[in-house]
Structures are given as C-alpha cells and as structure tokens.
Short mmCIF file of C-alpha atoms and ligand atoms in Angstrom, two decimals:
data_model
loop_
_atom_site.label_atom_id
_atom_site.label_comp_id
_atom_site.label_asym_id
_atom_site.label_seq_id
_atom_site.Cartn_x
_atom_site.Cartn_y
_atom_site.Cartn_z
CA MET A 20 33.28 -0.20 -3.83
CA ILE A 21 31.71 2.72 -5.77
CA VAL A 22 29.28 4.39 -3.56
CA GLN A 23 26.22 5.95 -5.10
CA PRO A 24 22.91 7.41 -3.34
CA LYS A 25 20.22 5.02 -2.90
CA THR A 26 17.04 6.89 -1.74
CA ARG A 27 13.67 6.19 -0.94
CA GLY A 28 11.45 8.88 0.40
CA PHE A 29 13.10 10.46 3.38
CA ILE A 30 15.71 7.47 3.71
CA CYS A 31 19.00 6.93 1.92
CA THR A 32 20.52 3.63 2.30
CA THR A 33 23.94 4.51 1.49
CA ALA A 34 26.53 6.94 2.62
CA HIS A 35 29.82 8.06 1.25
CA PRO A 36 32.85 7.98 3.69
CA GLU A 37 35.16 10.68 1.92
CA GLY A 38 31.82 12.72 1.20
CA CYS A 39 31.03 12.89 4.87
CA ALA A 40 34.51 13.55 5.96
CA ALA A 41 34.48 16.56 3.33
CA ASN A 42 31.31 17.83 4.68
CA ILE A 43 32.69 17.76 8.13
CA ARG A 44 35.85 19.45 7.24
CA GLU A 45 33.75 22.26 5.76
CA GLN A 46 31.77 22.59 8.89
CA ILE A 47 34.91 22.67 10.94
CA ASP A 48 36.54 25.48 8.69
CA TYR A 49 33.38 27.55 9.16
CA VAL A 50 33.76 27.06 13.01
CA LYS A 51 37.46 27.96 12.58
CA SER A 52 36.67 30.93 10.55
CA GLN A 53 34.59 32.48 13.72
CA PRO A 54 36.03 34.12 16.69
CA LYS A 55 37.13 31.50 19.38
CA LEU A 56 34.93 30.97 22.59
CA GLU A 57 37.61 30.99 25.04
CA SER A 58 34.96 30.92 27.90
CA GLY A 59 33.36 27.77 26.57
CA PRO A 60 33.19 24.24 27.90
CA LYS A 61 36.19 22.11 27.80
CA LYS A 62 34.61 18.53 28.67
CA VAL A 63 31.77 17.99 26.69
CA LEU A 64 29.31 15.01 26.60
CA VAL A 65 27.11 14.62 23.39
CA ILE A 66 24.14 12.59 23.49
CA GLY A 67 23.10 12.17 19.90
CA SER A 68 26.26 13.24 18.28
CA SER A 69 26.71 11.69 14.96
CA THR A 70 24.38 13.89 12.78
CA GLY A 71 22.21 17.14 12.64
CA TYR A 72 22.19 19.31 15.55
CA GLY A 73 24.13 16.98 17.92
CA LEU A 74 27.11 16.48 15.35
CA SER A 75 27.30 20.35 15.10
CA SER A 76 27.01 20.46 18.99
CA ARG A 77 30.03 18.26 18.99
CA ILE A 78 32.08 20.37 16.33
CA VAL A 79 31.41 23.79 17.86
CA PRO A 80 32.88 22.93 21.43
CA ALA A 81 35.75 21.09 20.12
CA PHE A 82 36.87 23.61 17.58
CA ALA A 83 35.82 26.90 18.85
CA CYS A 84 36.24 26.14 22.57
CA GLY A 85 39.13 23.43 22.30
CA ALA A 86 36.90 21.01 23.92
CA ASP A 87 37.40 17.28 24.46
CA THR A 88 34.40 15.42 23.44
CA LEU A 89 32.48 12.13 24.37
CA GLY A 90 29.81 11.31 21.82
CA ILE A 91 26.83 8.77 21.84
CA PHE A 92 24.75 7.79 18.82
CA PHE A 93 23.21 4.79 17.29
CA GLU A 94 24.71 4.05 13.81
CA LYS A 95 25.34 1.19 11.55
CA GLU A 96 28.98 0.04 10.96
CA ALA A 97 29.96 -1.22 7.38
CA THR A 98 30.40 -4.51 6.17
CA GLU A 99 32.58 -5.38 2.85
CA ARG A 100 29.23 -4.97 0.75
CA LYS A 101 27.22 -2.44 2.46
CA THR A 102 28.29 1.19 3.65
CA ALA A 103 27.93 2.38 7.34
CA SER A 104 25.53 5.06 7.87
CA ALA A 105 26.24 8.52 7.58
CA GLY A 106 26.66 9.18 11.11
CA TRP A 107 29.41 6.50 11.44
CA TYR A 108 31.31 8.24 8.61
CA ASN A 109 30.73 11.78 10.12
CA THR A 110 32.28 10.76 13.41
CA ALA A 111 35.24 9.09 11.46
CA GLY A 112 35.77 12.37 9.93
CA PHE A 113 35.23 14.40 13.15
CA GLU A 114 37.49 11.98 15.07
CA ALA A 115 40.28 12.23 12.52
CA ALA A 116 40.10 16.13 12.68
CA ALA A 117 39.83 16.24 16.56
CA LYS A 118 42.82 14.02 17.04
CA GLU A 119 44.84 16.12 14.56
CA ALA A 120 44.20 19.12 16.50
CA GLY A 121 45.09 17.13 19.73
CA LEU A 122 41.49 16.83 21.16
CA TYR A 123 40.25 13.76 22.90
CA ALA A 124 37.40 12.53 20.92
CA ARG A 125 36.01 8.96 21.69
CA HIS A 126 32.34 7.72 21.16
CA PHE A 127 29.51 4.91 22.10
CA ASN A 128 27.69 3.36 19.58
CA GLY A 129 24.58 1.92 21.36
CA ASP A 130 21.31 2.92 22.76
CA ALA A 131 21.46 6.01 24.95
CA PHE A 132 18.12 5.38 26.50
CA SER A 133 19.58 2.40 28.37
CA ASP A 134 20.89 2.22 32.02
CA GLU A 135 24.00 0.19 30.91
CA MET A 136 24.87 3.21 28.30
CA LYS A 137 24.72 5.56 31.06
CA ALA A 138 27.02 3.65 33.51
CA LYS A 139 29.60 3.09 30.67
CA VAL A 140 29.60 6.59 30.13
CA ILE A 141 30.22 7.43 33.61
CA GLU A 142 32.87 5.20 33.85
CA THR A 143 34.59 6.61 30.66
CA ILE A 144 34.04 10.37 32.04
CA LYS A 145 35.96 9.15 35.29
CA SER A 146 38.83 7.33 33.28
CA ASP A 147 39.67 9.49 30.25
CA MET A 148 38.18 12.85 30.94
CA GLY A 149 39.37 13.88 34.38
CA GLY A 150 36.45 12.97 36.27
CA LYS A 151 33.94 15.74 35.26
CA VAL A 152 32.14 17.17 32.20
CA ASP A 153 31.27 20.83 32.04
CA ALA A 154 28.67 20.65 29.22
CA VAL A 155 26.02 18.09 28.59
CA ILE A 156 24.38 18.40 25.14
CA TYR A 157 21.02 16.36 24.70
CA SER A 158 20.17 15.89 20.96
CA LEU A 159 18.47 12.75 20.46
CA ALA A 160 15.74 12.18 17.62
CA SER A 161 14.45 8.63 17.64
CA PRO A 162 11.33 6.86 16.54
CA ARG A 163 11.17 4.49 19.32
CA ARG A 164 12.43 4.18 23.16
CA THR A 165 12.86 1.01 25.30
CA ASP A 166 12.26 1.97 29.14
CA PRO A 167 15.11 0.77 30.94
CA LYS A 168 13.06 0.05 33.96
CA THR A 169 10.23 -1.97 32.62
CA GLY A 170 11.59 -3.12 29.06
CA ASP A 171 8.46 -1.78 27.59
CA VAL A 172 8.94 -0.14 23.94
CA TYR A 173 7.27 3.22 23.17
CA LYS A 174 6.94 4.56 19.51
CA SER A 175 6.60 8.32 18.78
CA CYS A 176 4.33 9.37 15.92
CA LEU A 177 4.06 12.83 14.16
CA LYS A 178 0.35 13.42 14.24
CA PRO A 179 -2.20 16.32 15.18
CA ILE A 180 -4.08 16.30 18.49
CA GLY A 181 -7.82 16.78 18.68
CA GLN A 182 -8.31 17.48 14.86
CA THR A 183 -7.94 16.16 11.44
CA TYR A 184 -5.07 18.16 9.68
CA THR A 185 -5.03 18.97 5.95
CA ASN A 186 -2.46 20.88 4.35
CA ASN A 187 -0.02 21.01 1.44
CA THR A 188 3.20 18.50 1.56
CA LEU A 189 6.03 17.69 -0.53
CA ASN A 190 6.64 14.24 -2.35
CA THR A 191 10.57 14.89 -2.02
CA ASP A 192 11.25 12.23 -4.38
CA LYS A 193 9.13 13.25 -7.14
CA GLY A 194 8.77 17.06 -6.49
CA LEU A 195 5.08 16.95 -6.28
CA VAL A 196 3.10 19.22 -4.23
CA ASP A 197 0.26 17.56 -2.88
CA GLU A 198 -2.55 17.73 -0.08
CA ILE A 199 -2.00 15.39 2.88
CA THR A 200 -4.56 14.58 5.53
CA ILE A 201 -3.51 13.42 8.97
CA GLU A 202 -5.87 11.99 11.41
CA PRO A 203 -5.52 12.82 15.13
CA ALA A 204 -3.47 10.96 17.47
CA ASP A 205 -5.24 9.07 20.12
CA GLU A 206 -4.34 9.25 24.00
CA ASP A 207 -1.97 6.45 23.80
CA GLU A 208 0.02 7.85 20.78
CA ILE A 209 0.53 11.08 22.41
CA ALA A 210 1.60 9.47 25.84
CA GLN A 211 4.21 7.17 23.52
CA THR A 212 5.57 10.21 21.60
CA VAL A 213 6.08 11.99 24.98
CA LYS A 214 7.78 9.07 26.61
CA VAL A 215 10.12 8.83 23.50
CA MET A 216 10.79 12.45 22.61
CA GLY A 217 10.13 14.27 25.99
CA GLY A 218 12.38 15.06 28.79
CA GLU A 219 12.13 11.83 30.88
CA ASP A 220 15.49 10.40 29.43
CA TRP A 221 17.29 13.76 29.60
CA GLU A 222 16.48 14.14 33.30
CA MET A 223 17.63 10.52 33.81
CA TRP A 224 20.92 11.16 32.33
CA MET A 225 21.36 14.32 34.32
CA ASP A 226 20.47 12.50 37.67
CA ALA A 227 22.67 9.45 36.71
CA LEU A 228 25.56 11.90 36.15
CA ALA A 229 24.96 14.02 39.23
CA ASP A 230 24.45 10.85 41.38
CA ALA A 231 28.02 9.65 40.24
CA ASP A 232 29.70 12.98 40.67
CA VAL A 233 30.78 13.69 37.19
CA LEU A 234 29.11 16.99 36.61
CA ALA A 235 31.35 20.09 37.09
CA ASP A 236 29.74 22.70 39.40
CA ASN A 237 29.28 24.96 36.60
CA VAL A 238 27.88 22.41 34.14
CA THR A 239 25.59 23.74 31.51
CA THR A 240 22.98 21.33 29.77
CA VAL A 241 20.99 21.96 26.72
CA ALA A 242 18.27 20.22 24.82
CA TYR A 243 16.43 21.26 21.56
CA SER A 244 13.08 22.15 20.75
CA TYR A 245 11.25 23.73 17.47
CA ILE A 246 8.20 26.06 17.23
CA GLY A 247 7.96 27.25 13.84
CA PRO A 248 5.09 29.09 12.03
CA GLU A 249 1.12 28.55 12.49
CA MET A 250 0.83 26.49 9.19
CA THR A 251 2.89 23.64 10.84
CA TRP A 252 1.75 23.96 14.08
CA PRO A 253 -1.13 21.23 13.94
CA VAL A 254 1.41 18.88 13.09
CA TYR A 255 4.37 20.17 15.18
CA LYS A 256 3.80 22.75 18.02
CA ASP A 257 0.31 21.70 18.85
CA GLY A 258 0.67 17.89 17.70
CA THR A 259 2.31 14.83 19.29
CA ILE A 260 5.90 16.14 18.97
CA GLY A 261 4.90 19.51 20.41
CA ALA A 262 3.52 17.77 23.43
CA ALA A 263 6.79 16.08 23.98
CA LYS A 264 8.53 19.30 23.64
CA ILE A 265 6.20 20.69 26.38
CA ASP A 266 7.47 17.73 28.52
CA LEU A 267 10.95 18.68 27.63
CA GLU A 268 10.57 22.15 28.90
CA LYS A 269 9.21 20.90 32.03
CA ALA A 270 12.01 18.43 32.69
CA CYS A 271 14.40 21.39 31.83
CA ALA A 272 13.08 23.47 34.89
CA ARG A 273 13.52 20.44 37.13
CA ILE A 274 17.08 19.69 35.98
CA ASP A 275 17.90 23.26 36.34
CA GLU A 276 16.71 23.42 39.82
CA LYS A 277 18.68 20.32 40.74
CA LEU A 278 21.77 21.55 39.21
CA GLY A 279 22.33 24.50 41.76
CA ALA A 280 25.14 26.57 40.14
CA GLY A 281 24.66 24.80 36.86
CA ARG A 282 22.29 25.71 34.22
CA ALA A 283 19.72 23.56 32.12
CA PHE A 284 18.26 25.18 28.75
CA VAL A 285 15.99 24.52 26.12
CA SER A 286 17.09 25.96 22.83
CA VAL A 287 14.62 26.64 20.07
CA ASN A 288 16.20 26.14 16.92
CA LYS A 289 15.72 26.88 13.01
CA ALA A 290 14.05 24.46 10.86
CA VAL A 291 16.92 22.65 8.98
CA VAL A 292 17.35 19.50 6.59
CA THR A 293 18.16 16.69 8.83
CA GLN A 294 17.29 12.71 8.89
CA ALA A 295 14.63 13.71 11.68
CA SER A 296 12.99 16.64 10.05
CA SER A 297 12.63 15.09 6.48
CA ALA A 298 10.41 12.46 8.10
CA ILE A 299 7.81 15.11 9.28
CA PRO A 300 5.00 15.67 6.82
CA VAL A 301 4.50 19.23 5.61
CA VAL A 302 7.99 20.50 7.17
CA PRO A 303 10.12 19.75 3.85
CA LEU A 304 8.01 22.16 1.99
CA TYR A 305 7.96 24.82 4.60
CA ILE A 306 11.88 24.25 4.76
CA SER A 307 12.16 24.61 0.91
CA ILE A 308 10.17 27.99 0.85
CA LEU A 309 12.01 29.36 3.82
CA PHE A 310 15.27 28.46 2.67
CA LYS A 311 14.64 30.39 -0.61
CA ASP A 312 13.65 33.24 1.38
CA MET A 313 16.46 33.34 4.09
CA LYS A 314 19.10 32.91 1.38
CA ALA A 315 17.69 35.87 -0.57
CA ARG A 316 18.00 38.03 2.67
CA GLY A 317 21.57 36.44 3.34
CA ILE A 318 20.40 35.21 6.83
CA HIS A 319 20.33 31.41 5.87
CA GLU A 320 21.99 29.09 8.41
CA GLY A 321 22.65 25.42 8.66
CA CYS A 322 23.18 23.35 11.86
CA THR A 323 26.75 24.54 12.51
CA GLU A 324 25.91 28.22 11.92
CA GLN A 325 23.18 27.79 14.51
CA ILE A 326 24.92 26.06 16.96
CA TYR A 327 27.88 28.31 16.92
CA ARG A 328 25.57 31.25 17.44
CA LEU A 329 23.87 29.28 20.43
CA PHE A 330 27.32 28.89 22.12
CA ALA A 331 28.42 32.39 21.26
CA GLU A 332 25.38 34.38 22.20
CA SER A 333 23.81 32.16 24.88
CA LEU A 334 25.97 29.03 26.14
CA CYS A 335 29.13 30.74 26.81
CA SER A 336 27.59 34.06 28.21
CA ASP A 337 26.61 34.97 31.49
CA ALA A 338 23.60 36.95 30.18
CA PRO A 339 21.80 34.13 27.76
CA LYS A 340 19.38 35.44 25.33
CA LEU A 341 16.17 33.99 26.65
CA ASP A 342 12.49 34.63 25.62
CA ASP A 343 9.41 35.05 28.22
CA ALA A 344 9.31 31.43 28.65
CA GLY A 345 13.04 31.06 29.62
CA ARG A 346 14.04 29.25 26.32
CA ILE A 347 16.96 30.23 24.26
CA ARG A 348 15.80 31.28 20.81
CA VAL A 349 18.24 30.89 17.69
CA ASP A 350 14.94 30.52 15.49
CA ASP A 351 14.95 34.26 15.74
CA TRP A 352 16.07 35.01 12.17
CA GLU A 353 13.56 32.30 10.86
CA MET A 354 10.62 33.74 12.78
CA ARG A 355 11.30 37.25 11.69
CA ASP A 356 7.90 38.88 10.55
CA ASP A 357 9.38 39.95 7.20
CA VAL A 358 10.74 36.39 6.67
CA GLN A 359 7.38 34.64 7.67
CA ALA A 360 5.16 37.19 5.66
CA THR A 361 7.01 36.10 2.41
CA VAL A 362 6.80 32.37 3.46
CA ALA A 363 3.21 32.60 4.24
CA GLU A 364 2.54 34.31 0.86
CA SER A 365 4.56 31.52 -1.06
CA TRP A 366 2.53 28.88 0.99
CA ASN A 367 -0.81 30.03 0.05
CA LYS A 368 0.20 29.91 -3.84
CA ILE A 369 2.64 26.89 -4.08
CA SER A 370 1.97 24.13 -6.45
CA THR A 371 3.90 21.49 -8.24
CA GLU A 372 4.22 23.79 -11.25
CA ASN A 373 5.54 26.98 -9.48
CA LEU A 374 7.64 24.68 -6.78
CA ASN A 375 11.05 25.82 -8.04
CA GLU A 376 10.18 29.49 -8.54
CA LEU A 377 8.56 29.77 -5.31
CA SER A 378 10.88 27.59 -3.32
CA ASP A 379 14.44 26.31 -3.02
CA PHE A 380 13.63 22.65 -3.64
CA THR A 381 16.87 22.37 -5.42
CA GLY A 382 18.80 23.47 -2.33
CA TYR A 383 16.58 21.12 -0.06
CA GLN A 384 17.50 18.22 -2.22
CA ALA A 385 21.12 19.17 -2.24
CA ASP A 386 21.13 19.27 1.57
CA PHE A 387 19.48 16.13 1.81
CA LEU A 388 22.04 14.23 -0.24
CA ARG A 389 24.86 16.11 1.56
CA LEU A 390 23.64 14.46 4.87
CA PHE A 391 24.92 10.98 3.65
CA GLY A 392 27.97 12.76 2.05
CA PHE A 393 26.78 13.13 -1.66
CA GLY A 394 27.23 16.14 -3.75
CA VAL A 395 30.24 17.50 -1.81
CA ASP A 396 32.69 19.58 -3.60
CA GLY A 397 35.96 18.10 -4.31
CA VAL A 398 34.82 14.32 -3.90
CA ASP A 399 35.36 11.91 -6.76
CA TYR A 400 32.21 9.89 -6.67
CA GLY A 401 33.39 7.82 -9.43
CA ALA A 402 36.60 6.46 -7.42
CA GLU A 403 36.68 3.14 -5.55
CA THR A 404 36.55 3.69 -1.86
CA ASP A 405 36.69 1.40 1.49
CA PRO A 406 33.60 1.41 3.01
CA ILE A 407 35.13 -0.03 6.24
CA ARG A 408 36.23 3.03 8.81
CA PRO A 409 37.13 2.05 12.09
CA LEU A 410 36.22 4.45 14.92
CA ASP A 411 37.70 4.81 18.53
CA LEU A 412 34.90 3.60 20.34
CA ALA A 413 35.21 3.46 24.06
CA ASP A 414 33.87 0.19 24.77
P1 LIG B 529 19.12 13.83 13.56
O1 LIG B 529 18.08 12.56 13.33
O2 LIG B 529 19.94 14.35 12.82
O3 LIG B 529 19.96 13.34 14.94
C1 LIG B 529 19.54 12.16 15.80
C2 LIG B 529 20.69 11.69 16.63
O4 LIG B 529 20.31 10.71 17.65
C3 LIG B 529 21.82 10.91 16.06
O5 LIG B 529 23.18 11.30 16.34
C4 LIG B 529 21.32 9.46 16.05
O6 LIG B 529 22.37 8.64 16.16
C5 LIG B 529 21.01 9.84 17.60
N1 LIG B 529 20.07 8.58 18.10
C6 LIG B 529 18.79 8.38 17.91
N2 LIG B 529 18.42 7.48 18.48
C7 LIG B 529 19.43 6.82 19.53
C8 LIG B 529 19.49 5.99 20.41
N3 LIG B 529 18.65 5.30 20.86
N4 LIG B 529 20.72 6.00 21.31
C9 LIG B 529 21.62 6.78 20.85
N5 LIG B 529 21.82 7.71 19.86
C10 LIG B 529 20.59 7.89 19.27
O7 LIG B 529 18.06 14.56 14.35
P2 LIG B 529 18.16 16.53 14.52
O8 LIG B 529 17.12 17.17 13.40
O9 LIG B 529 19.63 16.82 14.47
O10 LIG B 529 17.34 16.46 16.01
C11 LIG B 529 18.02 16.64 17.42
C12 LIG B 529 17.15 17.47 18.12
O11 LIG B 529 16.80 18.65 17.64
C13 LIG B 529 15.82 16.85 18.29
O12 LIG B 529 15.46 17.15 19.77
C14 LIG B 529 14.83 17.85 17.35
O13 LIG B 529 13.56 17.86 17.75
C15 LIG B 529 15.59 19.12 17.55
N6 LIG B 529 15.42 19.87 16.53
C16 LIG B 529 15.37 19.59 15.14
C17 LIG B 529 15.25 20.79 14.17
C18 LIG B 529 15.48 20.54 12.76
O14 LIG B 529 14.92 21.07 11.82
N7 LIG B 529 15.85 19.29 12.31
C19 LIG B 529 14.77 22.14 14.61
C20 LIG B 529 14.82 22.38 15.88
C21 LIG B 529 15.07 21.38 16.90
#
C-alpha cells in the first residue's frame, strides 16, 4: 500500500508506519542526547501511552532512566486495506527501539476506564514487572468514558461556563481566521466533562494498584493539566475542561495523601500540537502564534522536550519545582511575560491575510501531519509499505 495523508479538519484517517517509526526514533535520539537520569523510575506504567504527552512519558523513562514500561492505549489495528491509527504505529516504533535496548515494553490496547483493564494490568505487573511499579503516568485524553460501575456513558465537551464566548479561531484545513461563538455549557455537560476528564479514573487506578500491592513505596504518579493565557480561559481554564482539571487537582491531593511515602503530582504542560489539542476551538490559532514567538526566542519545545524537563527538574528530584498551588510547571517558558506580551499583540492583529506573517501556521500544519507520520525526513512516501505491524500486546 502507498500511504498518503487523508485529513478532514482535526482528523487524519491514515497514518504512515515508517513515518511514525522515524518520528519516534527522532524523539528517542533527542532523549539519548540529554544527560541520563540515573535516579529515575525503573518500572513504569503509562496510561495513554501511544500519542502526545503519554508517548513522550514512555520514551523519557525508557531512554533516560533505562525503565521497563507497560503502556495502555486505545488504537485501531490495520487491515489489508486500511492503515492502523498513528498511536499503533508509534507503539510499534517504540517497542522495536526499546527491545533493541534490552528494555521490557509490552502494551494493552483497550479501554483504560474499565475495571477489566485495571485487573489485567495488575496481573501483568505481577507476572512481568517484578510485582511493583515505581511510576504511574496518567495521560488520557478521551471524548467519552463508560462508568465501570454503572455502565453509563459520559461525553466530554469543550465549552465556556456561564457566558457565551466569541473569539478568533483557525480553520486549519483552509488557513482561514474567523470568529467562533460558543454557547455556554449546561450543568449536565459540565458534570459529564468532569466525569470523563477529571480525576475520578486516575484515583480509581491508584486505589486499584495500591489494593493489589503493586506500587513501590516510593512510587511517583503524575497527571497533566493546562492553564494557558487569558484569551483562551473561557474555553479552557474557566470552561468545562478547566472544571475537569480542578477535579484532577483535588484527586491529586487525595492520591498523594493515600500514598504515604509516594508522591502524586499534577504537571501543567505547554500547549503543543496533539490529536487532543487540535480539537479545541481557538487553541490551534493560539499555538500557531505561540510557536512563532518561542521558536524566534530559541525556547520552543515539543512533547518530548517538555517531558524530559519534567523528569529532570521535578520527577527525578527530591525538590520538585512547584507553584503556589503545589503543581509542577513546565509551561513556565510559554507563560513568560515577554512571550505572552508578543503573543497578545499578534493575537489582536491576526487575520487570514497576515496569518503566515504573525504566526507559524506552516509549523502547526507540519506538526499536525507528523502526528500521523507524514513529512518526516528520510521516509520514502512513494514506496509501498505493509500496513500490518504486529505489537507485543500483553493479552
Ligand atoms: P493525545 O490525544 O495525544 O493522547 C491521548 C492518549 O489517551 C492516547 O494514547 C490514546 O490512545 C489514549 N486513550 C484515549 N482514550 C482511551 C481509553 N478509553 N482507554 C485507553 N487509552 C485511551 O492527548 P494529549 O494532548 O497528549 O493529552 C494528554 C494529557 O495532557 C491530557 O490530560 C491533556 O489535557 C494534557 N495536556 C495536553 C496539552 C496539549 O497541548 N496537548 C497541554 C497540557 C496538558
């Protein structure tokens, strides 16, 4: 099969096996070029490990700390006529590199919200990982969740709370800057988003792992959040997803308390291009403007640079860098006053006509295609490739 990108809005329905593998190799090479983190975790469970921040949270402990990793994700396998999803091929690329380095790397493909998945993972930690993990990374981004106790299905939404929000947004297919108006969420939509993207499932995972006695005494667990600048607050920090992140922070405090000698953190990360962030209104335009400024200042980072810094500065340290609310901040460079001042200035002037002058829309589009393995150096996109790539799944 010759694989080309087929994009529709923030969705690409194809992915390139060699492109995804080459992308992963670049990220691994970056981690290998950094100092080793000898005090880092050695047995790591990553929930949401196939793309974005979770994928980087698997690459960094494996290649900076020499960790064995067990990953969980929800991806589509290929057929003879249809490619697998990008996260499947990312995992194939990661698995090959990890095994070559002599590291354990197995995975579960299925619903991380279910009790069944938690039970299977616990059995695998006992059988394959010496009975304990010393780090648990929680990096799910999902549009829906089935409650394992009731079977009820909850859906998340990205809406403001209490007010209608109108601002610039970007049609990423056409490169058009246009206004978007989003009506506020009702109480039920807020509650459903909290149920999907809040802290309940993270806490259920940590309780299940603790009850099964598969957590090391000094275990570290982390989940990810975002704050961003004021212009995005109505649709992010103060919107439905922000309500879910407040719930995540409350769960973090409870998990930390229950862990005793172990530690639980919320890390506030930088805005980056992922499948999840490309679906948020307004954010892709903000990211395009932000990237132009951060690249010009030489402080631009992607997921893997962010997560390496998270491990190096905080997770592998006895003195993690925390803000007043006790959160780790690796969004510190994004939120610098000088960066935000330039971004705000461009934001107020941006239009379709000056999009390429005031923003790095080209870089945004390239990053988006790279998520699916397209536009990666050294890959022959005209060549036939076999879409079927087996994975060492643990079940
Ligand atoms: P992503 O879409 O790249 O990754 C989501 C992961 O969750 C994938 O591995 C996917 O397979 C997995 N997943 C989804 N539903 C699942 C299910 N039911 N069972 C098992 N696995 C499932 O997302 P991302 O942008 O890396 O987001 C991860 C976290 O980082 C989120 O909490 C997000 O809010 C946070 N974050 C993202 C950004 C950003 O700019 N992208 C910034 C700060 C924080």
